[in-house]
Amino acid sequence: MNPLYIQNIYKDFIRILSAEEPRDKEELYRREVFDKLNSIKYIEDFNWARDVVEGIHLSERESQTAVRWINLNTNEHRDISYKDLVRESNQLINFLRGHGLSKGSRVYIMLPLVPEIFIATYSVVKAGFIGVPAATTLTARDIEYRSKLFPPDAVIADIKSAEVVDEGLKRSGVSARVKIVVGGDRSGWSSYDEIKRENDQTFAEKTSQDDYILAFFTSGTTGLPKIVGHTATTYPIGHLSTAMIINVRPGERHNNLSAPGWAKFAWSTFFPPFTTESLALQGGVYFISFYNIFVGRVFGGQKI
């Protein structure tokens, strides 16, 4: 299957969301989009970062803001354009590849809702790594269990979580090729700032519907957590249905309470907004992905 075929399906989907069509006609158009997807027998080459974010958004609106991160407690904020998102992600990918990572390498991501969470998540998708989201509430015992079962090749964590990671890895006897700390310095860790010295151009890995890009540990309702894997198509393509069900459109706001490390952060906060150019809000700190939209706070209604 030619990647451009799926890219054009995404373009159709965005066009449908952007157009003001009668409800019955819009439903017909949406059904046609999903009929095309369901008719595909096998997807041997699809990389959501390459074909959607860069193939559509970067090529059409590179200077538009892709992520606006705002800390509602301090009013600190950072705007990241599509061009900036891709450039910084490329630098992170090159840094990780320089430490021996390649397609299928496991990258633990233990970050709160900070701008780097989007860079890191985007990077694993583009590079064909396997991202392992880890909630910042995990304990050293949790890291010990996870690292024994699914040893990390790399870890990206904030300064507080780095201490937990070190203790967990020490207990498990597992070591990562490289550990990157965000928001500080720690012995044995590379500072996230070091990636800024890397080349800002790189290639996207060829991935198929059989290649894993995410591995979640379940909450372990019965027994210990189990690994649930998602491929290069299950979330990026599968959650077009999520975008349709929640009916999020370009310019609209999607209030989301999920935190990084949980599956819902990926399938509701990360993939649908980047696909549909919509706005996603998250707790006291939120991110938005948009194209020509009104931006405003939900708290008090004041404009930003």
Coordinates of C-alpha atoms in Angstrom, one line a residue:
M1 CA 0.0 0.0 0.0
N2 CA 1.4 3.4 -1.1
P3 CA 1.8 5.7 1.9
L4 CA 0.4 8.5 -0.2
Y5 CA -2.9 6.7 -0.4
I6 CA -3.3 6.8 3.4
Q7 CA -2.0 10.4 3.5
N8 CA -4.8 11.4 1.1
I9 CA -7.3 9.6 3.3
Y10 CA -6.1 11.8 6.2
K11 CA -6.5 14.9 4.0
D12 CA -10.0 13.9 3.2
F13 CA -10.8 13.4 6.8
I14 CA -9.4 16.9 7.7
R15 CA -11.3 18.4 4.8
I16 CA -14.6 16.8 6.0
L17 CA -14.0 18.2 9.5
S18 CA -13.3 21.6 8.2
A19 CA -16.2 21.9 5.9
E20 CA -19.7 23.0 6.9
E21 CA -21.8 20.3 5.3
P22 CA -25.3 19.1 6.2
R23 CA -25.2 16.4 8.8
D24 CA -26.4 13.6 6.5
K25 CA -23.8 14.5 3.9
E26 CA -21.0 14.7 6.4
E27 CA -21.9 11.3 7.8
L28 CA -21.8 9.9 4.3
Y29 CA -18.3 11.4 3.7
R30 CA -17.0 10.1 7.0
R31 CA -18.3 6.6 6.2
E32 CA -16.5 6.8 2.9
V33 CA -13.2 7.6 4.7
F34 CA -13.5 4.6 7.0
D35 CA -14.6 2.3 4.2
K36 CA -11.4 3.2 2.4
L37 CA -9.4 2.4 5.5
N38 CA -11.2 -0.9 6.1
S39 CA -10.6 -2.0 2.5
I40 CA -6.8 -1.9 3.0
K41 CA -5.6 -5.5 3.4
Y42 CA -2.1 -4.8 4.7
I43 CA -0.2 -1.7 5.5
E44 CA 3.5 -2.3 4.9
D45 CA 4.7 1.3 4.9
F46 CA 3.2 4.0 7.1
N47 CA 4.8 6.4 9.5
W48 CA 2.4 8.8 11.0
A49 CA 5.1 11.4 11.8
R50 CA 6.4 11.3 8.2
D51 CA 3.1 10.9 6.3
V52 CA 0.7 13.0 8.4
V53 CA 2.4 15.6 10.6
E54 CA 5.3 16.3 8.2
G55 CA 3.6 15.2 5.0
I56 CA 0.6 17.4 5.6
H57 CA 1.0 19.9 8.4
L58 CA 4.7 20.7 8.1
S59 CA 4.5 21.0 4.3
E60 CA 1.4 23.3 4.4
R61 CA 1.8 25.3 7.6
E62 CA 5.3 24.9 9.1
S63 CA 5.2 28.2 10.9
Q64 CA 1.9 27.6 12.5
T65 CA 1.8 26.7 16.2
A66 CA 1.6 23.0 16.7
V67 CA 1.9 23.0 20.5
R68 CA 1.2 25.7 23.0
W69 CA 2.2 24.6 26.5
I70 CA 0.9 26.7 29.4
N71 CA 1.4 26.3 33.1
L72 CA -1.8 27.8 34.5
N73 CA -0.2 28.0 37.9
T74 CA 2.7 30.3 36.9
N75 CA 1.5 31.5 33.4
E76 CA 4.7 30.2 32.0
H77 CA 4.2 29.2 28.4
R78 CA 6.0 28.0 25.3
D79 CA 4.8 27.9 21.7
I80 CA 6.2 25.3 19.3
S81 CA 5.6 25.5 15.6
Y82 CA 5.4 22.4 13.4
K83 CA 8.8 23.3 12.1
D84 CA 10.2 23.5 15.7
L85 CA 8.5 20.3 16.7
V86 CA 10.1 18.4 13.9
R87 CA 13.5 20.0 14.3
E88 CA 13.8 19.3 18.0
S89 CA 12.4 15.8 17.6
N90 CA 15.0 15.1 14.9
Q91 CA 17.7 16.2 17.3
L92 CA 16.5 13.9 20.0
I93 CA 16.3 11.0 17.5
N94 CA 19.9 11.7 16.3
F95 CA 21.1 11.8 19.9
L96 CA 19.4 8.4 20.7
R97 CA 20.7 6.9 17.5
G98 CA 24.1 8.1 18.3
H99 CA 23.9 6.1 21.5
G100 CA 23.1 2.9 19.6
L101 CA 19.3 3.0 19.4
S102 CA 17.6 1.8 16.3
K103 CA 14.2 0.6 15.1
G104 CA 12.6 -1.5 17.9
S105 CA 14.7 0.0 20.7
R106 CA 12.8 0.6 23.9
V107 CA 12.5 4.1 25.3
Y108 CA 11.0 4.7 28.7
I109 CA 9.3 8.1 29.0
M110 CA 8.6 9.2 32.5
L111 CA 7.7 12.9 32.3
P112 CA 4.9 15.1 33.6
L113 CA 3.0 17.3 31.2
V114 CA 5.9 19.4 29.9
P115 CA 6.7 20.4 26.3
E116 CA 9.3 17.6 26.1
I117 CA 6.6 14.9 26.5
F118 CA 5.3 15.8 23.0
I119 CA 8.9 15.9 21.5
A120 CA 9.7 12.5 23.1
T121 CA 6.5 10.8 22.0
Y122 CA 6.7 12.2 18.5
S123 CA 10.3 11.0 18.3
V124 CA 9.6 7.4 19.1
V125 CA 6.9 7.3 16.4
K126 CA 9.1 8.8 13.7
A127 CA 12.2 6.7 14.6
G128 CA 10.3 3.4 15.0
F129 CA 11.4 3.1 18.6
I130 CA 9.1 1.5 21.1
G131 CA 8.0 4.1 23.5
V132 CA 7.1 2.9 27.0
P133 CA 5.0 5.6 28.8
A134 CA 5.6 5.6 32.6
A135 CA 3.4 7.7 34.9
T136 CA 5.3 9.9 37.3
T137 CA 3.5 8.3 40.2
L138 CA 5.4 5.0 39.7
T139 CA 7.7 3.8 42.5
A140 CA 11.1 2.3 42.3
R141 CA 9.4 -1.1 42.8
D142 CA 7.3 -0.4 39.7
I143 CA 10.4 0.5 37.6
E144 CA 12.2 -2.6 38.9
Y145 CA 9.3 -4.9 37.8
R146 CA 9.0 -3.2 34.4
S147 CA 12.7 -3.1 33.6
K148 CA 13.1 -6.8 34.4
L149 CA 10.2 -7.7 32.1
F150 CA 10.9 -5.2 29.3
P151 CA 14.5 -3.7 29.8
P152 CA 14.9 -0.2 28.5
D153 CA 17.5 0.9 26.0
A154 CA 16.9 4.5 26.9
V155 CA 15.1 6.5 29.6
I156 CA 13.8 10.1 29.4
A157 CA 12.7 11.4 32.7
D158 CA 12.2 14.6 34.7
I159 CA 14.6 15.4 37.5
K160 CA 12.3 14.0 40.2
S161 CA 11.5 10.8 38.4
A162 CA 15.2 10.2 37.6
E163 CA 15.9 9.3 41.2
V164 CA 13.1 6.7 41.1
V165 CA 14.4 5.3 37.8
D166 CA 17.9 5.0 39.2
E167 CA 16.7 3.1 42.3
G168 CA 14.4 0.8 40.2
L169 CA 17.2 0.0 37.7
K170 CA 19.6 -0.7 40.6
R171 CA 17.2 -3.2 42.1
S172 CA 16.6 -4.9 38.8
G173 CA 20.2 -5.0 37.8
V174 CA 19.3 -3.5 34.4
S175 CA 21.1 -0.7 32.8
A176 CA 20.1 1.5 29.9
R177 CA 22.4 2.7 27.0
V178 CA 21.5 6.3 27.8
K179 CA 19.4 8.2 30.3
I180 CA 18.2 11.7 29.6
V181 CA 17.0 14.1 32.3
V182 CA 14.7 17.0 31.7
G183 CA 14.8 20.1 33.9
G184 CA 18.0 19.6 35.7
D185 CA 21.3 17.8 36.0
R186 CA 22.0 14.4 37.6
S187 CA 25.1 12.2 37.7
G188 CA 25.0 9.4 35.2
W189 CA 22.4 11.2 33.1
S190 CA 22.7 13.3 30.0
S191 CA 21.0 16.7 30.2
Y192 CA 18.1 17.2 27.7
D193 CA 19.9 20.4 26.6
E194 CA 22.6 18.3 25.1
I195 CA 20.4 17.2 22.2
K196 CA 20.4 20.8 20.9
R197 CA 23.9 20.2 19.6
E198 CA 22.6 17.4 17.3
N199 CA 21.9 17.8 13.6
D200 CA 18.3 18.9 13.1
Q201 CA 17.7 16.7 10.0
T202 CA 17.0 12.9 10.1
F203 CA 15.0 10.2 8.4
A204 CA 11.8 8.6 9.4
E205 CA 11.9 4.8 9.9
K206 CA 9.9 2.7 7.6
T207 CA 7.2 1.1 9.8
S208 CA 4.4 -1.3 9.0
Q209 CA 1.2 -2.5 10.8
D210 CA 3.3 -5.2 12.5
D211 CA 5.9 -2.8 14.0
Y212 CA 5.4 -1.7 17.6
I213 CA 5.8 1.9 18.5
L214 CA 4.2 1.9 22.0
A215 CA 4.1 -0.5 24.9
F216 CA 1.9 0.2 27.8
F217 CA 1.8 -1.6 31.1
T218 CA -1.8 -2.2 32.2
S219 CA -3.0 -1.0 35.6
G220 CA -2.9 -4.6 36.8
T221 CA -6.5 -4.9 38.0
T222 CA -5.9 -8.6 38.6
G223 CA -2.3 -9.4 39.3
L224 CA 0.8 -7.5 38.2
P225 CA 0.7 -5.1 35.1
K226 CA 0.9 -6.7 31.7
I227 CA 2.3 -5.3 28.5
V228 CA -0.1 -4.1 25.8
G229 CA 1.6 -3.2 22.5
H230 CA 0.4 -0.8 19.8
T231 CA 1.8 -0.7 16.3
A232 CA 2.5 2.1 13.8
T233 CA -1.1 1.9 12.7
T234 CA -3.3 0.9 15.7
Y235 CA -3.2 4.3 17.4
P236 CA -2.3 6.7 14.6
I237 CA -4.9 5.3 12.2
G238 CA -7.2 3.5 14.6
H239 CA -8.0 6.7 16.6
L240 CA -9.3 8.6 13.6
S241 CA -12.4 6.9 15.0
T242 CA -11.8 8.6 18.3
A243 CA -11.6 12.0 16.6
M244 CA -14.9 11.2 14.9
I245 CA -16.7 10.0 18.0
I246 CA -15.7 13.0 20.2
N247 CA -16.4 15.1 17.1
V248 CA -13.4 17.3 17.6
R249 CA -12.9 19.7 14.7
P250 CA -10.3 22.3 13.7
G251 CA -10.6 25.3 15.9
E252 CA -12.5 23.5 18.7
R253 CA -11.4 22.7 22.2
H254 CA -11.1 19.2 23.6
N255 CA -10.9 19.1 27.4
N256 CA -8.8 16.1 28.5
L257 CA -7.9 15.1 32.0
S258 CA -5.5 12.3 31.3
A259 CA -1.9 12.5 32.3
P260 CA 1.3 11.3 30.5
G261 CA 2.0 7.7 31.2
W262 CA -1.6 6.6 30.7
A263 CA -2.9 5.1 27.5
K264 CA -5.6 7.8 27.1
F265 CA -3.0 10.5 26.9
A266 CA -1.7 8.9 23.7
W267 CA -5.0 8.0 22.1
S268 CA -7.0 11.1 23.1
T269 CA -4.5 13.9 23.8
F270 CA -1.7 13.2 21.4
F271 CA -2.8 11.6 18.1
P272 CA -6.3 13.0 17.4
P273 CA -5.4 16.7 18.0
F274 CA -2.3 16.5 15.8
T275 CA -4.3 14.8 13.1
T276 CA -7.4 17.1 13.1
E277 CA -5.7 20.5 14.0
S278 CA -7.9 20.8 17.1
L279 CA -7.3 22.2 20.5
A280 CA -6.7 19.9 23.5
L281 CA -6.8 21.1 27.1
Q282 CA -5.3 19.2 30.0
G283 CA -5.7 19.8 33.7
G284 CA -3.8 22.8 35.1
V285 CA -1.3 22.6 32.2
Y286 CA -2.5 22.1 28.7
F287 CA -1.3 21.7 25.1
I288 CA -3.0 22.7 21.9
S289 CA -2.5 21.8 18.3
F290 CA -4.2 24.1 15.9
Y291 CA -4.5 25.8 12.6
N292 CA -6.1 29.2 12.5
I293 CA -8.1 28.8 15.7
F294 CA -9.2 30.9 18.6
V295 CA -7.2 30.3 21.7
G296 CA -8.6 30.8 25.2
R297 CA -8.4 29.5 28.7
V298 CA -11.3 27.5 30.1
F299 CA -10.6 28.9 33.5
G300 CA -12.3 32.2 33.8
G301 CA -12.6 32.6 30.0
Q302 CA -9.8 35.1 29.7
K303 CA -8.0 35.3 26.4
I304 CA -4.4 34.3 26.1

